[in-house]
Coordinates of C-alpha atoms and ligand atoms in Angstrom, one line a residue:
V1 CA 0.0 0.0 0.0
P2 CA 1.5 3.3 -1.0
M3 CA 1.8 6.1 1.6
P4 CA -0.7 8.9 1.7
H5 CA -0.1 11.1 -1.2
Q6 CA 0.4 14.3 0.9
V7 CA 3.3 12.5 2.7
Q8 CA 4.7 11.3 -0.6
M9 CA 4.6 14.9 -2.0
Q10 CA 6.4 16.2 1.1
L11 CA 9.1 13.5 0.6
I12 CA 9.5 14.4 -3.0
K13 CA 9.9 18.1 -2.2
R14 CA 12.4 17.2 0.4
R15 CA 14.4 15.2 -2.1
L16 CA 14.5 18.3 -4.4
V17 CA 15.8 20.8 -1.9
G18 CA 18.8 22.6 -3.2
K19 CA 18.8 20.6 -6.5
F20 CA 19.0 22.6 -9.7
G21 CA 19.6 22.0 -13.3
T22 CA 20.7 18.5 -14.4
D23 CA 21.0 17.5 -10.7
R24 CA 17.3 18.2 -10.3
I25 CA 16.3 16.5 -13.5
R26 CA 18.2 13.4 -12.5
E27 CA 16.5 13.4 -9.1
L28 CA 13.1 13.9 -10.7
R29 CA 13.6 10.9 -13.0
S30 CA 14.5 8.7 -10.1
I31 CA 11.4 10.0 -8.2
L32 CA 9.3 9.0 -11.2
D33 CA 10.8 5.5 -11.1
D34 CA 9.9 5.2 -7.5
L35 CA 6.3 6.2 -7.9
P36 CA 3.5 3.6 -8.3
D37 CA 2.1 3.8 -11.8
Y38 CA -1.6 4.7 -11.2
K39 CA -3.5 6.0 -14.2
N40 CA -5.7 8.3 -12.1
G41 CA -6.3 9.7 -8.6
P42 CA -3.8 11.7 -6.5
Y43 CA -0.8 9.5 -7.4
A44 CA -1.4 10.2 -11.1
D45 CA -1.5 13.9 -10.2
I46 CA 1.9 13.6 -8.5
R47 CA 3.3 11.8 -11.5
K48 CA 2.0 14.7 -13.7
W49 CA 3.5 17.3 -11.3
V50 CA 6.9 15.5 -11.5
M51 CA 6.9 15.4 -15.3
G52 CA 5.9 19.0 -15.4
E53 CA 8.8 19.8 -13.1
I54 CA 11.2 18.0 -15.4
E55 CA 10.1 20.0 -18.3
H56 CA 10.2 23.3 -16.4
T57 CA 13.7 22.5 -15.1
R58 CA 14.9 21.6 -18.6
V59 CA 13.7 25.0 -19.9
R60 CA 15.2 26.8 -17.1
S61 CA 18.6 25.0 -17.4
R62 CA 18.7 26.3 -21.0
V63 CA 17.9 29.9 -19.9
V64 CA 19.9 30.1 -16.7
H65 CA 23.6 29.2 -16.6
R66 CA 23.6 26.4 -14.2
D67 CA 26.2 27.9 -11.9
S68 CA 24.5 31.2 -11.5
L69 CA 21.2 32.0 -9.8
D70 CA 21.6 35.6 -10.4
V71 CA 19.7 37.9 -8.1
R72 CA 19.2 41.4 -9.5
R73 CA 20.9 43.8 -7.2
E74 CA 18.8 46.6 -5.7
G75 CA 19.5 49.1 -3.0
V76 CA 22.9 50.3 -1.7
A77 CA 24.0 46.9 -0.4
Q78 CA 23.1 43.2 -0.8
V79 CA 23.1 41.1 2.4
A80 CA 22.8 37.4 2.3
L81 CA 20.8 35.5 5.0
V82 CA 22.3 32.0 5.2
G83 CA 21.8 29.0 7.5
P84 CA 20.2 25.6 8.0
P85 CA 16.6 25.2 7.0
N86 CA 13.9 26.2 9.5
V87 CA 15.9 28.7 11.5
G88 CA 13.6 31.6 10.6
K89 CA 15.4 33.2 7.6
S90 CA 12.1 33.7 5.7
S91 CA 10.4 35.0 8.8
L92 CA 13.2 37.5 9.3
L93 CA 13.1 38.6 5.7
Q94 CA 9.3 39.1 6.0
A95 CA 9.6 41.0 9.2
L96 CA 12.2 43.4 7.7
S97 CA 10.4 44.1 4.5
S98 CA 6.9 45.0 3.3
I99 CA 6.6 42.1 0.8
Q100 CA 4.8 38.9 1.6
I101 CA 7.0 35.8 1.5
K102 CA 5.6 32.3 2.1
T103 CA 7.0 30.7 5.2
G104 CA 6.1 27.3 6.6
D105 CA 7.1 24.7 9.1
Y106 CA 8.8 22.8 6.3
P107 CA 12.4 23.1 5.6
F108 CA 11.8 23.1 1.8
T109 CA 9.7 26.2 1.7
T110 CA 12.5 28.1 -0.1
L111 CA 14.4 26.4 -2.9
R112 CA 15.8 29.4 -4.6
P113 CA 17.4 32.6 -3.3
V114 CA 14.6 35.1 -2.4
P115 CA 15.5 38.8 -2.5
A116 CA 13.6 41.5 -0.5
L117 CA 14.2 45.2 -0.4
T118 CA 14.1 46.8 3.1
L119 CA 14.8 50.2 4.5
I120 CA 17.6 50.6 7.1
R121 CA 18.1 54.1 8.3
G122 CA 16.0 55.3 5.4
V123 CA 18.2 53.8 2.7
Q124 CA 17.4 50.7 0.7
V125 CA 19.2 47.5 1.6
Q126 CA 18.5 44.3 -0.2
F127 CA 18.4 41.0 1.7
V128 CA 18.7 37.7 -0.1
E129 CA 17.6 34.5 1.7
I130 CA 19.8 31.6 0.6
P131 CA 18.0 28.3 1.0
G132 CA 19.7 25.8 3.4
L133 CA 23.3 25.1 2.2
I134 CA 24.0 21.5 2.5
A135 CA 27.2 19.7 3.3
G136 CA 29.5 19.4 0.3
A137 CA 28.2 22.5 -1.4
S138 CA 31.7 23.7 -2.2
E139 CA 32.3 20.5 -4.2
G140 CA 29.2 21.4 -6.2
R141 CA 26.9 18.9 -4.5
G142 CA 23.2 19.4 -4.7
G143 CA 23.4 22.7 -6.6
G144 CA 25.1 24.2 -3.6
R145 CA 27.9 25.7 -5.7
A146 CA 25.3 27.9 -7.5
L147 CA 24.1 29.1 -4.1
L148 CA 27.6 29.8 -3.0
G149 CA 27.9 31.9 -6.1
V150 CA 25.1 34.1 -4.8
L151 CA 27.0 34.5 -1.5
R152 CA 30.1 35.4 -3.4
G153 CA 28.2 38.3 -5.0
A154 CA 26.8 39.6 -1.7
D155 CA 28.3 42.5 0.2
A156 CA 27.8 40.9 3.6
I157 CA 26.6 37.7 5.2
V158 CA 24.3 37.1 8.1
Y159 CA 24.5 33.5 9.4
C160 CA 21.2 32.6 11.0
H161 CA 21.0 30.2 13.9
D162 CA 17.9 29.1 15.8
L163 CA 18.8 29.7 19.4
S164 CA 16.9 26.5 20.4
G165 CA 18.7 24.3 17.8
P166 CA 22.0 22.5 17.6
I167 CA 25.0 24.7 16.9
D168 CA 26.9 22.2 14.8
Q169 CA 24.5 22.8 11.9
L170 CA 25.5 26.5 11.9
E171 CA 29.1 25.6 12.1
E172 CA 28.7 23.3 9.1
V173 CA 27.2 26.0 7.0
H174 CA 29.9 28.5 8.2
R175 CA 32.6 26.0 7.3
E176 CA 31.0 25.4 3.9
V177 CA 31.2 29.1 3.1
I178 CA 34.8 29.4 4.4
D179 CA 35.9 26.3 2.4
A180 CA 34.5 28.0 -0.7
G181 CA 36.9 30.8 -0.1
I182 CA 34.2 33.4 0.5
E183 CA 35.2 36.2 2.8
R184 CA 32.7 38.9 3.5
P185 CA 31.9 41.0 6.4
S186 CA 29.8 38.6 8.5
M187 CA 27.7 38.3 11.6
V188 CA 25.5 35.8 13.3
A189 CA 21.8 36.2 14.1
G190 CA 20.5 34.1 16.9
T191 CA 16.9 33.7 15.9
R192 CA 13.6 33.0 17.7
L193 CA 15.0 34.8 20.7
D194 CA 11.5 34.8 22.2
E195 CA 11.6 31.0 22.6
A196 CA 15.3 30.7 23.6
E197 CA 16.5 29.5 27.0
T198 CA 18.5 31.9 29.1
G199 CA 22.2 31.5 28.2
A200 CA 21.5 30.4 24.6
L201 CA 22.8 33.6 23.2
D202 CA 26.0 33.4 25.4
R203 CA 26.6 29.9 24.2
L204 CA 26.3 31.1 20.6
R205 CA 28.8 33.9 21.3
A206 CA 31.2 31.4 22.7
A207 CA 30.8 29.1 19.7
M208 CA 31.4 31.9 17.2
P209 CA 33.9 34.1 19.0
D210 CA 35.1 35.9 15.8
L211 CA 31.8 37.2 14.6
P212 CA 29.3 39.8 16.1
V213 CA 26.3 38.0 17.4
V214 CA 22.8 39.5 17.7
G215 CA 19.7 37.9 19.2
V216 CA 16.5 38.6 17.2
S217 CA 12.9 37.7 17.4
V218 CA 10.4 38.6 14.7
L219 CA 7.9 39.2 17.5
D220 CA 10.1 41.9 19.1
D221 CA 10.5 45.2 17.2
G222 CA 13.3 46.3 19.5
S223 CA 15.3 43.3 18.6
L224 CA 14.6 43.9 14.9
D225 CA 15.9 47.5 15.3
E226 CA 19.1 46.1 16.9
F227 CA 19.4 43.7 14.0
R228 CA 19.1 46.5 11.4
D229 CA 21.8 48.5 13.2
A230 CA 24.1 45.5 13.3
V231 CA 23.5 44.9 9.5
W232 CA 24.2 48.6 8.8
R233 CA 27.6 48.4 10.6
L234 CA 28.3 45.3 8.6
T235 CA 27.8 47.1 5.3
G236 CA 30.5 49.6 6.4
L237 CA 28.5 52.3 4.7
V238 CA 28.1 55.9 6.0
R239 CA 24.7 57.6 5.9
V240 CA 24.6 61.3 5.1
F241 CA 21.6 63.6 4.6
T242 CA 21.4 66.0 1.7
R243 CA 19.3 69.1 1.6
R244 CA 18.7 71.9 -0.8
P245 CA 19.7 75.3 0.6
G246 CA 16.6 76.8 2.3
S247 CA 14.7 73.5 2.5
M248 CA 13.8 71.7 5.7
D249 CA 13.7 68.2 4.1
A250 CA 16.8 66.1 4.1
D251 CA 17.1 62.9 2.2
P252 CA 19.3 60.1 3.5
M253 CA 21.9 58.5 1.2
A254 CA 24.5 55.9 1.7
M255 CA 28.2 56.5 0.8
E256 CA 31.4 54.6 1.1
P257 CA 33.4 55.6 4.3
G258 CA 35.5 58.7 3.7
A259 CA 33.2 60.1 1.0
T260 CA 33.8 63.7 0.2
V261 CA 31.3 66.6 -0.5
L262 CA 32.2 66.3 -4.2
E263 CA 31.4 62.6 -4.3
V264 CA 28.0 63.3 -2.6
A265 CA 27.2 66.0 -5.1
R266 CA 28.1 63.7 -8.0
A267 CA 26.0 60.9 -6.6
L268 CA 23.1 63.3 -6.4
H269 CA 23.5 64.5 -10.0
G270 CA 26.3 64.7 -12.5
E271 CA 25.7 68.4 -13.2
L272 CA 25.7 69.1 -9.5
G273 CA 29.1 67.4 -9.2
A274 CA 30.5 69.6 -12.0
A275 CA 29.1 72.8 -10.4
C276 CA 29.9 71.9 -6.8
R277 CA 32.2 74.5 -5.0
G278 CA 31.7 73.1 -1.5
A279 CA 29.0 72.7 1.1
H280 CA 27.5 73.8 4.3
V281 CA 27.7 70.9 6.7
W282 CA 26.0 70.1 10.0
G283 CA 27.3 67.1 12.1
S284 CA 30.3 65.4 13.6
S285 CA 32.7 66.1 10.7
V286 CA 32.6 69.9 11.3
R287 CA 33.4 72.1 14.3
F288 CA 30.3 74.2 14.2
P289 CA 26.8 73.8 12.6
G290 CA 26.5 74.9 9.1
Q291 CA 30.2 75.3 8.6
L292 CA 31.4 76.1 5.1
V293 CA 33.7 73.4 3.7
G294 CA 35.4 72.7 0.4
R295 CA 34.7 70.0 -2.2
D296 CA 37.3 67.6 -0.7
H297 CA 35.9 67.7 2.9
R298 CA 35.3 64.2 4.2
L299 CA 31.8 63.5 5.6
E300 CA 30.8 61.4 8.6
E301 CA 27.8 59.3 9.6
D302 CA 24.6 61.4 9.8
D303 CA 26.1 64.7 8.5
V304 CA 23.7 67.0 6.8
V305 CA 25.0 68.5 3.6
E306 CA 23.9 71.5 1.6
V307 CA 25.9 71.5 -1.6
I308 CA 26.7 75.0 -2.9
T309 CA 27.4 75.8 -6.5
Ligands
GDP401 N1 8.5 32.1 18.0 C1 9.2 32.4 16.9 N2 9.1 31.6 15.8 C2 9.7 31.9 14.7 C3 10.5 33.1 14.7 N3 11.1 33.2 13.4 C4 10.6 32.1 12.8 N4 9.8 31.4 13.5 C5 9.2 30.1 13.1 O1 10.1 29.2 12.7 C6 9.7 28.4 11.6 C7 10.6 28.4 10.5 O2 10.7 29.7 10.0 P1 11.1 30.0 8.5 O3 11.2 31.5 8.4 O4 10.3 29.3 7.5 O5 12.6 29.4 8.4 P2 13.6 29.3 7.2 O6 13.5 27.9 6.7 O7 15.0 29.5 7.8 O8 13.3 30.3 6.2 C8 8.3 28.9 11.3 O9 7.3 28.1 11.9 C9 8.3 30.3 11.9 O10 7.0 30.7 12.3 C10 10.6 33.9 15.9 O11 11.3 35.0 15.9 N5 9.9 33.5 16.9
MG402 MG1 12.9 30.0 4.2

């Protein structure tokens, strides 16, 4: 007697986690071989679904280079969320952004990188959820190499760990990324903080002594704010505000550290860059509010800048 079709479907999806391109097609064929050959009923539907998936994967393999799952960059920085399945990556993505992402109790909810645009300090930062990296990814197993490719393209990495779960899974993912030679500014998010035992966060800090560790719960806005701050520090970017002379409204923008007045003017508008003679600046980079500075003056976090022409 075959197992209930819902269970069968879950097992099938589980077998497909992290499998892309020819890997996925091979697995789908072997799934097809394992299925009972009913002509109708739910099992016939599953068979049809698997065959449709084979066709779909074939088409996609032709379109997408198998080793790249390109995520279109948006915002001032791209931050990858990586970690074992079910640690709350999708939930975090959802809590940080306005878009709706499907989450579930199943580890196979996300099979492909999922990008989401969020606002941190008023500037757009893109998060990308990387589906669970599996052991052996750096050797290209299970389509993992393509996922590592996405990590390689990111500006920073957030390792996600469920504070109630075993730490060795996190260590395995971390090792996988290091073995792939990927070095990015990194931190660890201890997730589901609301459910965690006391001491769980300290144990995580002890296990990952080289990385900043932040506890976060999607149910706690304060912890989400701290998470955003930590991610901002990770990007290494500097926020400055620009304002038209005489206006009250200042717009935030992100710059590389050490950015000058001229670079800010150029980033605002090419012509403004050409016409820029200096700026009035409020903030920590100047000695008094509204100080007149030259084009080469270096700005600091949260400075307000009025470019003069
Ligand atoms: N209590 C609590 N549950 C969470 C939190 N974040 C995620 N979860 C639950 O953890 C499970 C897995 O979350 P999901 O975001 O799908 O994990 P992913 O596989 O890493 O993307 C879901 O049942 C979520 O509701 C949290 O901060 N607090
Ligand atoms: Mg997910």
